[in-house]
Amino acid sequence: MAFTREEILNRLHEQIKQGRAIVGAGAGTGISAKCAQNGKVDMIIIYNSGRYRMAGRGSLAGLLPYGDANAIVVEMAREVLPIATDTPVLAGVCGTDPFREIKYFIRDLKHMGFSGVQNFPTVGLIDGTFRQNLEETGMGYDLEVEMIREAHNQDMFTAPYVFSVEDAIKMTKAGADVLVAHMGLTTKGSIGAHTAKTLDDCVPIVQAIHDAAIKVNPTEVAITNQVKTFKKLKI
């Protein structure tokens, strides 16, 4: 069942008032979505990497040319949406997809029953010369910002990944409801990475992202994909 943007925000702000962590869970199958819902997560997100993880591959497979990211999400929706009836489900949208008119794709996702969107796969995970070349050739992060802006205009809940203060300001101005400060690939489990920032490294970065966002929108919610970081944040 789709939830309105207002309903989701009311839920999240109530969680914050109660001093409880906001938890979003990625789901790659119907059974994982069902388990997440039974665990009372605040939102479920489905994206192409979830499917690859269920195949025993690392999350970064979602950034490589192994499939049509947006088509995979639509395929996964048929499995997850009918199961997750009590929890908002967000679609991971590849905002740089050159073969879709994002305005109409988001409209279709909303009609399917998605409650919101997140920018994944995201070029924010890419750095160096390759990232610079993506930006220079019209496949950069600003397209993801515009995707979030369009989803906001269509009154969908938005929870984009951000990687810097600059990203946070752009996404907040685009109308993002929740910023997810991405601190790197998961390092646990059988398919996790071995190289990552320490939690102490993450704290000032997430704090700076939070502080920049609330200067633009005092009601902005900022969370992180490194859950333990919450203990040291001043939010």
Tab-separated table of C-alpha atoms in Angstrom, residues 7-9 11-12 15 21-26 36-45 86-90:
chain	number	residue	atom	x	y	z
A	7	GLU	CA	1.996	10.220	6.385
A	8	ILE	CA	5.622	9.129	6.183
A	9	LEU	CA	6.952	12.418	7.525
A	11	ARG	CA	5.718	8.809	11.271
A	12	LEU	CA	9.370	9.807	11.139
A	15	GLN	CA	10.025	8.503	15.927
A	21	ALA	CA	16.396	5.636	15.484
A	22	ILE	CA	14.966	5.805	11.977
A	23	VAL	CA	15.625	2.534	10.187
A	24	GLY	CA	15.409	1.936	6.453
A	25	ALA	CA	16.032	-1.571	5.145
A	26	GLY	CA	17.049	-2.640	1.668
A	36	ALA	CA	11.947	-6.211	7.460
A	37	GLN	CA	8.296	-5.297	7.850
A	38	ASN	CA	7.891	-7.760	10.720
A	39	GLY	CA	10.893	-6.085	12.331
A	40	LYS	CA	9.018	-2.755	12.216
A	41	VAL	CA	11.440	-0.833	10.008
A	42	ASP	CA	10.349	2.666	9.053
A	43	MET	CA	10.814	2.180	5.326
A	44	ILE	CA	11.856	-0.466	2.821
A	45	ILE	CA	13.989	0.424	-0.189
A	86	ASP	CA	2.176	-1.869	6.194
A	87	THR	CA	5.501	-0.186	5.409
A	88	PRO	CA	6.380	2.565	2.912
A	89	VAL	CA	8.420	1.203	0.003
A	90	LEU	CA	10.894	3.424	-1.836
